[in-house]
JSON list of C-alpha atoms in Angstrom, two decimals:
[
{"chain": "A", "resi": 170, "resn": "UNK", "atom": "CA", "xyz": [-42.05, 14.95, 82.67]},
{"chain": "A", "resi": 171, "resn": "UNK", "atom": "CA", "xyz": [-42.47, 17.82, 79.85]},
{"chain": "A", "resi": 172, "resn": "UNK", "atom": "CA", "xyz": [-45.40, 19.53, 79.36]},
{"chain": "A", "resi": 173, "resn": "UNK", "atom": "CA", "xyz": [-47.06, 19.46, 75.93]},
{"chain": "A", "resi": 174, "resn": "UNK", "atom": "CA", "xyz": [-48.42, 22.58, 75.27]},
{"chain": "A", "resi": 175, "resn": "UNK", "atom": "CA", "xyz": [-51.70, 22.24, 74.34]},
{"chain": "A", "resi": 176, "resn": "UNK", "atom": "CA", "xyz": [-52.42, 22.78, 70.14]},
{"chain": "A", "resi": 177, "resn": "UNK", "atom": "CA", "xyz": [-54.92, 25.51, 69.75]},
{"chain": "A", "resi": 178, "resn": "UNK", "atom": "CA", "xyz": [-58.17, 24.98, 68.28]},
{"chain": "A", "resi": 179, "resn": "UNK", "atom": "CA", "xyz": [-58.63, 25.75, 64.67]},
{"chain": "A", "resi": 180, "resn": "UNK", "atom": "CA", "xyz": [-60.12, 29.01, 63.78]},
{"chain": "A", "resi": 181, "resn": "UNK", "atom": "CA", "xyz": [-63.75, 29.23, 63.49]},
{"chain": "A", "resi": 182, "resn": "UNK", "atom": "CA", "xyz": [-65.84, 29.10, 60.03]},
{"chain": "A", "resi": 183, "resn": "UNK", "atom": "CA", "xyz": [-66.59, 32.70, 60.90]},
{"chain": "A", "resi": 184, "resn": "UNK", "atom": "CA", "xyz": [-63.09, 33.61, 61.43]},
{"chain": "A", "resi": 185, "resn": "UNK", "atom": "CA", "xyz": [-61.97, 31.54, 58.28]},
{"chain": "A", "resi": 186, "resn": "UNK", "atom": "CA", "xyz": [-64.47, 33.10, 56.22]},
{"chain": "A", "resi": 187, "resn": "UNK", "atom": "CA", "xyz": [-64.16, 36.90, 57.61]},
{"chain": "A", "resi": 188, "resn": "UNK", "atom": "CA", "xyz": [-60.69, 37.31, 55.93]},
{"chain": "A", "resi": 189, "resn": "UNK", "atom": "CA", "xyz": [-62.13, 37.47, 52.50]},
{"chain": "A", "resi": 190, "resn": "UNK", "atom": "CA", "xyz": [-62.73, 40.87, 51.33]},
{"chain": "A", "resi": 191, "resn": "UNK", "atom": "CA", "xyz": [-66.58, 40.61, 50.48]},
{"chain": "A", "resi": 192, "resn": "UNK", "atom": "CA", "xyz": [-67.71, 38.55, 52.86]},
{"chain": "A", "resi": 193, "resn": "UNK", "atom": "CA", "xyz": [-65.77, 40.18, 55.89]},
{"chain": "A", "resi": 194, "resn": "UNK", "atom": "CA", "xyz": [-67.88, 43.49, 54.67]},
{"chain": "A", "resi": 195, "resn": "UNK", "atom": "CA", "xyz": [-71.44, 42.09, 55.21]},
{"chain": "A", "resi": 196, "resn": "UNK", "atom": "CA", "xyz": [-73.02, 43.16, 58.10]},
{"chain": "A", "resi": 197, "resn": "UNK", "atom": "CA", "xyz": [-72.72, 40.99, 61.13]},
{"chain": "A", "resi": 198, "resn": "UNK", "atom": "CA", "xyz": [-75.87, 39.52, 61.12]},
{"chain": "A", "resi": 199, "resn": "UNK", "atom": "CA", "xyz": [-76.36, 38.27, 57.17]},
{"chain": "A", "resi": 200, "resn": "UNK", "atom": "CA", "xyz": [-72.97, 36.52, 57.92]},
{"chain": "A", "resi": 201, "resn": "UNK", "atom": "CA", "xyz": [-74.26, 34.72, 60.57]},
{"chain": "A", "resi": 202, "resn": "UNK", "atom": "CA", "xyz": [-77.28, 34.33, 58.80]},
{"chain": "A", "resi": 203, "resn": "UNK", "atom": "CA", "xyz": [-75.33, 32.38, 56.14]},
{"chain": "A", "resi": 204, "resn": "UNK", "atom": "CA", "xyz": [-73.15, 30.17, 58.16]},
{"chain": "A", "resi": 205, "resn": "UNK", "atom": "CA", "xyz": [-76.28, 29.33, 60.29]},
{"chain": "A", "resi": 206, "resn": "UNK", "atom": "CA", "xyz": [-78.18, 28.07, 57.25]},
{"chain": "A", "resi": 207, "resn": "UNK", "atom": "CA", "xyz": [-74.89, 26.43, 55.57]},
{"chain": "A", "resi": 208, "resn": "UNK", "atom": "CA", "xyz": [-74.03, 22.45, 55.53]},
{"chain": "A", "resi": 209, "resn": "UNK", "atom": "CA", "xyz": [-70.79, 21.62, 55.42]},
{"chain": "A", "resi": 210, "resn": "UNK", "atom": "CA", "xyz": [-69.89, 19.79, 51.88]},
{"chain": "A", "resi": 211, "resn": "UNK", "atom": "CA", "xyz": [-66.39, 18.00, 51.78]},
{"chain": "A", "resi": 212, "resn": "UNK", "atom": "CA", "xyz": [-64.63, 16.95, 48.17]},
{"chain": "A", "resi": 213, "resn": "UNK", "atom": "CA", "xyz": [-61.65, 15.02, 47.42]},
{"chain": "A", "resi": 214, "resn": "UNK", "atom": "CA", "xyz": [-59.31, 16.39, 45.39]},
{"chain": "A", "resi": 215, "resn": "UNK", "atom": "CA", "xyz": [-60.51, 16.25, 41.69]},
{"chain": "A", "resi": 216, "resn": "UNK", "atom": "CA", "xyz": [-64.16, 16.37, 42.68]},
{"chain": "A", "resi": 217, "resn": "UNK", "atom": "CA", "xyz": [-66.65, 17.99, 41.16]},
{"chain": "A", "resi": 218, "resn": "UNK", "atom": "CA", "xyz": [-68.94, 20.66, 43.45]},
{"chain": "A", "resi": 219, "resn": "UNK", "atom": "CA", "xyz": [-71.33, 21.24, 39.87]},
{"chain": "A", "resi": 220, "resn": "UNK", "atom": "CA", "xyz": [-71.32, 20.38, 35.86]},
{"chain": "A", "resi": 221, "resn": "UNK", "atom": "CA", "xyz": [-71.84, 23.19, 33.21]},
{"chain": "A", "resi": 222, "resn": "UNK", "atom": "CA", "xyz": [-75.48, 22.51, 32.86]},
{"chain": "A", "resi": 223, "resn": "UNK", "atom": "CA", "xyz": [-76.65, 21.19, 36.17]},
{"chain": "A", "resi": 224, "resn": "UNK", "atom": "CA", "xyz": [-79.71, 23.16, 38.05]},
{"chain": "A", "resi": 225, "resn": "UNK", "atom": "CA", "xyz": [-79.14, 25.97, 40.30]},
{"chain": "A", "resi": 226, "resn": "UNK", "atom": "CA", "xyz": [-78.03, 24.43, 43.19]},
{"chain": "A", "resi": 227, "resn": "UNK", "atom": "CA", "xyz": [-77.08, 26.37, 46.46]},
{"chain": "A", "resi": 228, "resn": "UNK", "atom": "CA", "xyz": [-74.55, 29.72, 47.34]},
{"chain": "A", "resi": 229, "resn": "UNK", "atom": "CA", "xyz": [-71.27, 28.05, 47.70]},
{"chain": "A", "resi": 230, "resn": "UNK", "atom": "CA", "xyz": [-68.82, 29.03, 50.14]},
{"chain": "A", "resi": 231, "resn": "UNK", "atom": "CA", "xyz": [-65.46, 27.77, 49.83]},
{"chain": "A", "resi": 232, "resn": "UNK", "atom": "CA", "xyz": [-64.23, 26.81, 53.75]},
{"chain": "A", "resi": 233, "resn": "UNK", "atom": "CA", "xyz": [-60.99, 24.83, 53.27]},
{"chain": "A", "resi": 234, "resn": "UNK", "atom": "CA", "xyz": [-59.15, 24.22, 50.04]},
{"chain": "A", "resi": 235, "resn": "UNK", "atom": "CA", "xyz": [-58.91, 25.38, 46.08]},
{"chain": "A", "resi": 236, "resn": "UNK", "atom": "CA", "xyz": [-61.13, 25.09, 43.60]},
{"chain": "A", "resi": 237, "resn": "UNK", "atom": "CA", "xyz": [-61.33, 25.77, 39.92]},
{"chain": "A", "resi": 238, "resn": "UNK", "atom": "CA", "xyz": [-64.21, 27.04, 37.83]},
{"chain": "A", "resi": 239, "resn": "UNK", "atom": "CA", "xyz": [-63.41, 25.61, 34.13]},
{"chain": "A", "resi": 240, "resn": "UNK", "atom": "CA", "xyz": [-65.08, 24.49, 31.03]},
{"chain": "A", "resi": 241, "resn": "UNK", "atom": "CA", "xyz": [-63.66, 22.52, 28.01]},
{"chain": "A", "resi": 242, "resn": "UNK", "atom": "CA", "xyz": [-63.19, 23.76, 24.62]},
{"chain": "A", "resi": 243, "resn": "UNK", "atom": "CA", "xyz": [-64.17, 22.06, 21.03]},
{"chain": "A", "resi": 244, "resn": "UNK", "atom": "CA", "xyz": [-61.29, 20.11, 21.07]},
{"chain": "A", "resi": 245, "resn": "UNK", "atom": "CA", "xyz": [-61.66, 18.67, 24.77]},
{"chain": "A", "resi": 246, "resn": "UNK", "atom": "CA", "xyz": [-58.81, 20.86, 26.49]},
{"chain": "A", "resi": 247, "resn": "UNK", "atom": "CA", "xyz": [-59.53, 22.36, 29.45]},
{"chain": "A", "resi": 248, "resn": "UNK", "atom": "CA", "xyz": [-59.89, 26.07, 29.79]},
{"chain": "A", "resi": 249, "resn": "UNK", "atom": "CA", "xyz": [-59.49, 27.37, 33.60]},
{"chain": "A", "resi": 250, "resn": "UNK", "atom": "CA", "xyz": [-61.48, 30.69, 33.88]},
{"chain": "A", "resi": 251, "resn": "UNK", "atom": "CA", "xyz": [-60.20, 31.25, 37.67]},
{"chain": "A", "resi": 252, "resn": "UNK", "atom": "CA", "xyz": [-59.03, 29.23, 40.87]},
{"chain": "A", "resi": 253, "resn": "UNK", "atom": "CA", "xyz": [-60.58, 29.78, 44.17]},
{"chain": "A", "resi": 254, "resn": "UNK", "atom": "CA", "xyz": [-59.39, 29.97, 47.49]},
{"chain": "A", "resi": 255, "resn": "UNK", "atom": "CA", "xyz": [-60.59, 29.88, 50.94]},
{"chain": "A", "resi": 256, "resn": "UNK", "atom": "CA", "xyz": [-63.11, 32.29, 51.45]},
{"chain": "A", "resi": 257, "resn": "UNK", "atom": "CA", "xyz": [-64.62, 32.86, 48.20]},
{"chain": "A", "resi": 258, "resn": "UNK", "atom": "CA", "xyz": [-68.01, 32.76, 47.66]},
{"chain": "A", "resi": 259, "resn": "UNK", "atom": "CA", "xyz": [-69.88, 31.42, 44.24]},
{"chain": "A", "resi": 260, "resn": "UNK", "atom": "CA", "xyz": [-73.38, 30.23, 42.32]},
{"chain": "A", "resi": 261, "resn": "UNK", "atom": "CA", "xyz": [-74.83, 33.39, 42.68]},
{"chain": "A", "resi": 262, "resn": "UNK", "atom": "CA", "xyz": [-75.52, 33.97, 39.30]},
{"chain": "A", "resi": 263, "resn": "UNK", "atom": "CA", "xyz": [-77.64, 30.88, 38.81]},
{"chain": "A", "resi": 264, "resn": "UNK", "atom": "CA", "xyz": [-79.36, 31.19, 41.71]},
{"chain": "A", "resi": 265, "resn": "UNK", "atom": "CA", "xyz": [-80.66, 34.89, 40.40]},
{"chain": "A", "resi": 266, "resn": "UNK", "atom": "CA", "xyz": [-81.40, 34.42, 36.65]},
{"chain": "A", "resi": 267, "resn": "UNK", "atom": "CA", "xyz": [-82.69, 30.41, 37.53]},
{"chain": "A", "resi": 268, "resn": "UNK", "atom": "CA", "xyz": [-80.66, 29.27, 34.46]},
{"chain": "A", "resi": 269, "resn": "UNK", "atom": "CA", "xyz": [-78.26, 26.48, 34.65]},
{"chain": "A", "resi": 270, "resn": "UNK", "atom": "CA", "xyz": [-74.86, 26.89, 35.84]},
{"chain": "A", "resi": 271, "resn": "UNK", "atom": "CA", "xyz": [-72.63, 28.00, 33.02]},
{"chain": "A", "resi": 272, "resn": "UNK", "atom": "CA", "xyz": [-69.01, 26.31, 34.25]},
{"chain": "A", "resi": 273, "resn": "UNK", "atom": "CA", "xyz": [-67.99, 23.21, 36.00]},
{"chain": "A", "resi": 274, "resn": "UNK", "atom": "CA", "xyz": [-66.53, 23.92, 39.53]},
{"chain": "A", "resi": 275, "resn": "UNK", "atom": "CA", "xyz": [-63.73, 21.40, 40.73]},
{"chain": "A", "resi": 276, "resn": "UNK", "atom": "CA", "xyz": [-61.71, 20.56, 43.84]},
{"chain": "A", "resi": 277, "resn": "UNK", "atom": "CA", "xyz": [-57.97, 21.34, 43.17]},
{"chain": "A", "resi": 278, "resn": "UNK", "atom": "CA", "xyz": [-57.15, 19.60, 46.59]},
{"chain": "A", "resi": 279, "resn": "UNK", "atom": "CA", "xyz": [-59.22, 18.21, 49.45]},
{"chain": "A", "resi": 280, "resn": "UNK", "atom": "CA", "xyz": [-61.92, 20.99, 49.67]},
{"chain": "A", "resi": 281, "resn": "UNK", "atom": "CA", "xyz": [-64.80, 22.19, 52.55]},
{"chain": "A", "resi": 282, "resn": "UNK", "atom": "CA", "xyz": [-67.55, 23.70, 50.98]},
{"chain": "A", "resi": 283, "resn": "UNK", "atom": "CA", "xyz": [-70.22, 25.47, 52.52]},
{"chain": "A", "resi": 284, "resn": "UNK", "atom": "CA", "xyz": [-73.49, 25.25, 51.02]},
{"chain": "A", "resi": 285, "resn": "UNK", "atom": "CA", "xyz": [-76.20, 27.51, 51.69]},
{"chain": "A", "resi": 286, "resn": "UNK", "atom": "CA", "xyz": [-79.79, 25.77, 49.96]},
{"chain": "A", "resi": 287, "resn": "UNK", "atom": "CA", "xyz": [-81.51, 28.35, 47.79]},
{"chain": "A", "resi": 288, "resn": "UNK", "atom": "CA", "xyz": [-84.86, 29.19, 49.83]},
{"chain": "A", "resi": 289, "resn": "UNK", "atom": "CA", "xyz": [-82.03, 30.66, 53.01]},
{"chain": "A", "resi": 290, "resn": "UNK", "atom": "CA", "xyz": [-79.93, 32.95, 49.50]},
{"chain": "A", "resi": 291, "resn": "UNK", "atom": "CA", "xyz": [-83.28, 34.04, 48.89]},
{"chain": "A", "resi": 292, "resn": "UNK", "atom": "CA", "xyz": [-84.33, 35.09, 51.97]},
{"chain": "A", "resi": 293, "resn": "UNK", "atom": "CA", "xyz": [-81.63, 37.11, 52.91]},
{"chain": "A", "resi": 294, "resn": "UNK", "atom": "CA", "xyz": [-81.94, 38.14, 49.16]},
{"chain": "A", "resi": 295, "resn": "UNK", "atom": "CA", "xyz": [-85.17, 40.27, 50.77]},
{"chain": "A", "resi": 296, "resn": "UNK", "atom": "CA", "xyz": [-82.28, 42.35, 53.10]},
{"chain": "A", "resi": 297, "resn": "UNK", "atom": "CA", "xyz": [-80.85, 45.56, 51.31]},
{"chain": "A", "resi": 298, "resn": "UNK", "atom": "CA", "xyz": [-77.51, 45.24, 52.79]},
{"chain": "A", "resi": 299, "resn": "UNK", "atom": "CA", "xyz": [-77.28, 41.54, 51.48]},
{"chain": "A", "resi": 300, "resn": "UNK", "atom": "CA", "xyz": [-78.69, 42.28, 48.19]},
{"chain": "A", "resi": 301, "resn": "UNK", "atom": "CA", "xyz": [-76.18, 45.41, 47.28]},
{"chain": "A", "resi": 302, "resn": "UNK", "atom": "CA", "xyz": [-73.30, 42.92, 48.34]},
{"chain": "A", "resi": 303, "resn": "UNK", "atom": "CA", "xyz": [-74.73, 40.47, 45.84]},
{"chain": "A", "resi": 304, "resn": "UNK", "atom": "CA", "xyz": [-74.24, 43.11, 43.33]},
{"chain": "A", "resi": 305, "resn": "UNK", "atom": "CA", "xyz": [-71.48, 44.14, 44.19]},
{"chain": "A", "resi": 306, "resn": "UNK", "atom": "CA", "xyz": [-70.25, 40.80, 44.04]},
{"chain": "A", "resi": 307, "resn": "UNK", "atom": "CA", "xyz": [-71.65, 40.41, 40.56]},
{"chain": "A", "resi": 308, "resn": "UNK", "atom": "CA", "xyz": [-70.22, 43.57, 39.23]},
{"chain": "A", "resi": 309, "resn": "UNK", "atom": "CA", "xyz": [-66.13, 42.71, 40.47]},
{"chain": "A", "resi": 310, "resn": "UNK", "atom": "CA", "xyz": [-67.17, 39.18, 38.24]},
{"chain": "A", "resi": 311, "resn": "UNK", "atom": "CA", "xyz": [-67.77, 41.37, 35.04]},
{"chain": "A", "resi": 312, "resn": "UNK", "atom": "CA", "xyz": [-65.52, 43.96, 35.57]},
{"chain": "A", "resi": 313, "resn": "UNK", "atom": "CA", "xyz": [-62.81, 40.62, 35.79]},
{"chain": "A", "resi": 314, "resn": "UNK", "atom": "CA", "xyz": [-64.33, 39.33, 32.88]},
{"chain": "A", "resi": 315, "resn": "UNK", "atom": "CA", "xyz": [-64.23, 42.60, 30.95]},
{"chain": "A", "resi": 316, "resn": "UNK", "atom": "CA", "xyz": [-60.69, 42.99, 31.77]},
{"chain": "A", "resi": 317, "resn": "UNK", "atom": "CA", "xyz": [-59.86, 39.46, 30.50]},
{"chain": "A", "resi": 318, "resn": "UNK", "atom": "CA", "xyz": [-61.62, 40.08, 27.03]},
{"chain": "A", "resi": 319, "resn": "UNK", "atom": "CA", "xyz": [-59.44, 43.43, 27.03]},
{"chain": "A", "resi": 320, "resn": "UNK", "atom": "CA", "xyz": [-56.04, 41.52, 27.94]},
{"chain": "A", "resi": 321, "resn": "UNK", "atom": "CA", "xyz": [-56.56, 38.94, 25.26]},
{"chain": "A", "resi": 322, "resn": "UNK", "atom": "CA", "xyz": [-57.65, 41.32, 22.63]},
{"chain": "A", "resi": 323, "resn": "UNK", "atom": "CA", "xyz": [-55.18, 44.46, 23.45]},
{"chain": "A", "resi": 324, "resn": "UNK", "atom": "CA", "xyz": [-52.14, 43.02, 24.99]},
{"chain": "A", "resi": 325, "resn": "UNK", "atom": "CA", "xyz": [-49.31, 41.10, 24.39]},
{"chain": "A", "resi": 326, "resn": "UNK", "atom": "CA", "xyz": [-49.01, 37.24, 25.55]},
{"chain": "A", "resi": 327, "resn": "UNK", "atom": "CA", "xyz": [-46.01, 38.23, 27.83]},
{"chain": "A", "resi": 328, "resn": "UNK", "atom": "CA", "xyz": [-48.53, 40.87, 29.32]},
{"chain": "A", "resi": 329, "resn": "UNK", "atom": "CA", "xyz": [-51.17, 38.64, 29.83]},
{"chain": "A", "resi": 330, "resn": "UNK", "atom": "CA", "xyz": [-48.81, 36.56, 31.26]},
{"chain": "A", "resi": 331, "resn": "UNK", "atom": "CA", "xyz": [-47.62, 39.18, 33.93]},
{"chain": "A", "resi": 332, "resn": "UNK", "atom": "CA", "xyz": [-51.04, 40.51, 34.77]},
{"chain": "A", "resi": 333, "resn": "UNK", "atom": "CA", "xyz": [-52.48, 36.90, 35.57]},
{"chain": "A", "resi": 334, "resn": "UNK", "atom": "CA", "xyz": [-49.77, 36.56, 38.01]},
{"chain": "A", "resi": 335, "resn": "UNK", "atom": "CA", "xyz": [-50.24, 39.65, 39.81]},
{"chain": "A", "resi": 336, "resn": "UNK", "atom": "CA", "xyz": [-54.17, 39.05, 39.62]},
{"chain": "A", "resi": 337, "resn": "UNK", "atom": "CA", "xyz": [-53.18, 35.43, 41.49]},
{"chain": "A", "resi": 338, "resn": "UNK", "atom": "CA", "xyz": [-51.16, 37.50, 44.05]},
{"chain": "A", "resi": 339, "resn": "UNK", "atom": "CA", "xyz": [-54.10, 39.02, 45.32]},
{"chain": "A", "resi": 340, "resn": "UNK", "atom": "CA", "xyz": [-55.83, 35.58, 45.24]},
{"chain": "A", "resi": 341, "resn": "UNK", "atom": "CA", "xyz": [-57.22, 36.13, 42.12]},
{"chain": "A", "resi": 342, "resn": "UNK", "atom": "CA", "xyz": [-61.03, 36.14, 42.17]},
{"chain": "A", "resi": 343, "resn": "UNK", "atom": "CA", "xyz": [-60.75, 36.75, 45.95]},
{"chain": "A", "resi": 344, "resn": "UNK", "atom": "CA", "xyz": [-58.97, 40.36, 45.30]},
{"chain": "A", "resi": 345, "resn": "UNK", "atom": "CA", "xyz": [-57.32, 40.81, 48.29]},
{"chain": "A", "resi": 346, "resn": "UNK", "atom": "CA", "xyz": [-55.59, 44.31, 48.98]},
{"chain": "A", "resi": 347, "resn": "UNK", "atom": "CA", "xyz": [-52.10, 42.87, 49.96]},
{"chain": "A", "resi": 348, "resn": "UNK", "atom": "CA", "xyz": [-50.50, 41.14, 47.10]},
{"chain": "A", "resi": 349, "resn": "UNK", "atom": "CA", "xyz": [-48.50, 38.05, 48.40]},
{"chain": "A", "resi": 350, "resn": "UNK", "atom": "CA", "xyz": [-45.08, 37.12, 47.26]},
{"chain": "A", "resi": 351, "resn": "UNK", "atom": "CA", "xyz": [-45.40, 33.81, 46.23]},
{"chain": "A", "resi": 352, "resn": "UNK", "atom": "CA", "xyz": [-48.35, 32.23, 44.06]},
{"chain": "A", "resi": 353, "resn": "UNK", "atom": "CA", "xyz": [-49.20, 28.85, 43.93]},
{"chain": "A", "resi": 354, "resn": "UNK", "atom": "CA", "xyz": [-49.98, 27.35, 40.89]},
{"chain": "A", "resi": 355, "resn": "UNK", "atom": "CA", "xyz": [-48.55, 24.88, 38.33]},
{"chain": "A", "resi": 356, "resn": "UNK", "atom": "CA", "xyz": [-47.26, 25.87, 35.09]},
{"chain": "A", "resi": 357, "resn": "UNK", "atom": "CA", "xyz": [-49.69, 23.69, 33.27]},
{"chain": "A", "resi": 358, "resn": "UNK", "atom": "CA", "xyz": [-52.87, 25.36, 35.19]},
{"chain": "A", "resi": 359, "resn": "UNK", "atom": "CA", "xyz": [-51.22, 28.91, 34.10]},
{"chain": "A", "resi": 360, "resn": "UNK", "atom": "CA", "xyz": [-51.33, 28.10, 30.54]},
{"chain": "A", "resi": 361, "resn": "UNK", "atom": "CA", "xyz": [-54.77, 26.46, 31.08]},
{"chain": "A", "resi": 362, "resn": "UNK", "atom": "CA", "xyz": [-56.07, 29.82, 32.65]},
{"chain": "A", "resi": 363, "resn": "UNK", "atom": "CA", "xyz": [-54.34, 31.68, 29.91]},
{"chain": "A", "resi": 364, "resn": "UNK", "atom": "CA", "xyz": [-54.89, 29.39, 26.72]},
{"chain": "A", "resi": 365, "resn": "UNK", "atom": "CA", "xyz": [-51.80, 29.35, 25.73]},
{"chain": "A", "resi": 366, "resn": "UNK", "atom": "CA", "xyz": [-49.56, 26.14, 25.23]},
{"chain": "A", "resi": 367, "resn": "UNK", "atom": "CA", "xyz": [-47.76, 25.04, 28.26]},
{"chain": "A", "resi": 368, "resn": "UNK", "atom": "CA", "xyz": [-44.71, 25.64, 25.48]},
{"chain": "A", "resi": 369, "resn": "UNK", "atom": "CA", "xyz": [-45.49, 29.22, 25.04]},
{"chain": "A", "resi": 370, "resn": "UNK", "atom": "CA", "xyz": [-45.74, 30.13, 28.39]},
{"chain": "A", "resi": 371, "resn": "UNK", "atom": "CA", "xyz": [-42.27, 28.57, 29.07]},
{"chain": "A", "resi": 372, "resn": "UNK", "atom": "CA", "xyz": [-40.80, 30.72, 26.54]},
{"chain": "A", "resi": 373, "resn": "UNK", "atom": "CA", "xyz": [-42.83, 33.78, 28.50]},
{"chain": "A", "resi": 374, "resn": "UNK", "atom": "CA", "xyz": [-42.32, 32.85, 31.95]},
{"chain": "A", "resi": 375, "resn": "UNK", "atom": "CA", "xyz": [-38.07, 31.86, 31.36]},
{"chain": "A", "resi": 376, "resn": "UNK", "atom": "CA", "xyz": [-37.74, 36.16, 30.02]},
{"chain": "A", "resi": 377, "resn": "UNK", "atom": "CA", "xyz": [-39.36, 37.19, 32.85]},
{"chain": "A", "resi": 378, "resn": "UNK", "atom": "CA", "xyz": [-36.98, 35.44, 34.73]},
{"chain": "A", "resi": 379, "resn": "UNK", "atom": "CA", "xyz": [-34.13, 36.92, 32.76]},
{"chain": "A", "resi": 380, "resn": "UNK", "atom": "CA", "xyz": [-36.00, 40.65, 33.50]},
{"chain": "A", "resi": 381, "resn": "UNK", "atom": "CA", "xyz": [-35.80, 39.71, 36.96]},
{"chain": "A", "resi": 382, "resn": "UNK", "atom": "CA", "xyz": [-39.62, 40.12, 37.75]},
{"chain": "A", "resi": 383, "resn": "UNK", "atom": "CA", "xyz": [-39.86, 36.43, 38.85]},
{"chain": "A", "resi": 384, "resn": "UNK", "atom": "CA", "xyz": [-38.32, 33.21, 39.86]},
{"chain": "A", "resi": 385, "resn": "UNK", "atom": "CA", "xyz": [-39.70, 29.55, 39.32]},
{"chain": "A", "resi": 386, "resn": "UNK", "atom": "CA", "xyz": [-39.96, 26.98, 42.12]},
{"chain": "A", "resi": 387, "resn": "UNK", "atom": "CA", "xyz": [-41.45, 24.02, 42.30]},
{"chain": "A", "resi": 388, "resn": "UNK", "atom": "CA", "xyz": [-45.51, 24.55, 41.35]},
{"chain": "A", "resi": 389, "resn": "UNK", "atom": "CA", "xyz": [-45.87, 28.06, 42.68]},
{"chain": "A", "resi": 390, "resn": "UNK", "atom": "CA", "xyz": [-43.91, 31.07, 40.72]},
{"chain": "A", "resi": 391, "resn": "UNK", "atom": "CA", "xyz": [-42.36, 33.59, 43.22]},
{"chain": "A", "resi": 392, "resn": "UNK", "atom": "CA", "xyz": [-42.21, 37.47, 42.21]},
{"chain": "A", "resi": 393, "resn": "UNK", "atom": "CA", "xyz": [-39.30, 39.28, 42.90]},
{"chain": "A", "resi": 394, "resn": "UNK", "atom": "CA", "xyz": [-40.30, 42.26, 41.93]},
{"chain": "A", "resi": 395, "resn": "UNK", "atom": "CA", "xyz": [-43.87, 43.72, 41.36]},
{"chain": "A", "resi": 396, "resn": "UNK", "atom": "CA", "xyz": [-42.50, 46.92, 39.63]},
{"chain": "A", "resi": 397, "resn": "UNK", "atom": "CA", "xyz": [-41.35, 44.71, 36.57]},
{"chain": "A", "resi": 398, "resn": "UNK", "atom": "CA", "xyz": [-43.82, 42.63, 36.62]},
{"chain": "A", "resi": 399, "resn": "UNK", "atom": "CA", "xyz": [-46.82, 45.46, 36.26]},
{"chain": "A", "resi": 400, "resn": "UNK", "atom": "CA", "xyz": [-44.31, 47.17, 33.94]},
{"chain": "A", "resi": 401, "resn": "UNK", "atom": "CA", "xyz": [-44.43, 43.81, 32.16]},
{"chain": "A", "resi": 402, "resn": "UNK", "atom": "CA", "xyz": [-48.12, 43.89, 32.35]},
{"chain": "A", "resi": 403, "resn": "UNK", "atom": "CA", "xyz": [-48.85, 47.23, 30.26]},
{"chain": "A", "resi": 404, "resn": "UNK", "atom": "CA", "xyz": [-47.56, 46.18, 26.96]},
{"chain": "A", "resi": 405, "resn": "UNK", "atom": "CA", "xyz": [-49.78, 46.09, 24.12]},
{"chain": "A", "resi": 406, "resn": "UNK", "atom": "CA", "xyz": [-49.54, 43.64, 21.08]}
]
């Protein structure tokens, strides 16, 4: 009779969570701290983890699954601000100013969340090493946000284009080092993320196919060359 080999047991939350960037640089103990203090929060796909509006909640750590941090415009459409992926951490920013959280956050697919409840963020809040990582947390948001006001103000919709996908190579908000090859989104959420008409970024996305920076597949855009792309990327209106 064959043997089965036996499947191996899935990798822990501190393992999953340890290959983000920011929260693989805490110290040791404020990352157990955080996991220790953390209930696990689990959302079907389309979701909602908080409203624009709501009270400040808890620290959110996102275990499993995508999210998206959105809000709608005047005329109902939905504007994506940034997708999240496993091992991102948000609802800081609430949870320091006490105002009232200022996007809705949404499950893209069946999502784990970790929450951690606001007395445990504010008591490791008291720890220097935990508090600079907060701020350094807060300062990557603004310097994303800064260079989003730039892109839409400076550069061309092809460029915007091209620097949102290599921004979702590195995982976008998550920032990773090593760009991957292959992002996974839907046209639709592109244009969403980028206001622009799903037409509009057709018309974009279909000449940087013909400049051989990327290829389309089946919701996920794969780039074939990063050269073009950034090259892509740099040019003003």
């Amino acid at each position: 009779m064959p043997i089965v080999p036996a499947t191996p047991p899935p990798p822990s939350p501190m393992a999953r969570m340890s290959a983000n960037p920011w929260f693989g640089a805490l110290p040791l103990a404020d990352r157990e701290a955080l996991l220790a203090s953390a209930e696990v929060l689990r959302l079907r796909p389309g979701e909602m983890l908080f409203r624009q509006g709501d009270a400040p909640g808890g620290f959110y750590g996102l275990l499993g699954g995508m999210l998206k941090i959105s809000s709608l415009r005047e005329d109902g459409r939905e504007a994506i601000l940034v997708v999240l992926e496993s091992g991102n951490w948000i609802g800081e920013i609430s949870l320091m100013d006490g105002e009232p959280r200022t996007h809705d956050a949404t499950a893209l697919s069946a999502a784990e969340v970790l929450v951690v409840p606001q007395p445990a963020f504010a008591a490791l809040m008291e720890g220097a090493p935990f508090a600079r990582a907060i701020a350094g947390l807060l300062a990557a948001r603004v310097r994303s946000l800064y260079g989003m006001v730039e892109d839409a103000a400076l550069r061309s919709t092809r460029a915007r284009v091209a620097r949102r996908l290599l921004l979702l190579a590195r995982g976008d908000a998550t920032l990773a080092l090593k760009a991957r090859p292959v992002v996974p989104v839907s046209q639709e959420a592109l244009a969403m993320m980028l206001g622009v008409s799903r037409q509009t970024l057709s018309v974009e996305l279909k000449a940087m196919v013909e400049q051989g920076a990327i290829a389309l597949r089946y919701r996920r855009i794969e780039i074939v060359s990063a050269a073009r792309l950034e090259a892509l990327g740099n040019v003003s209106r």
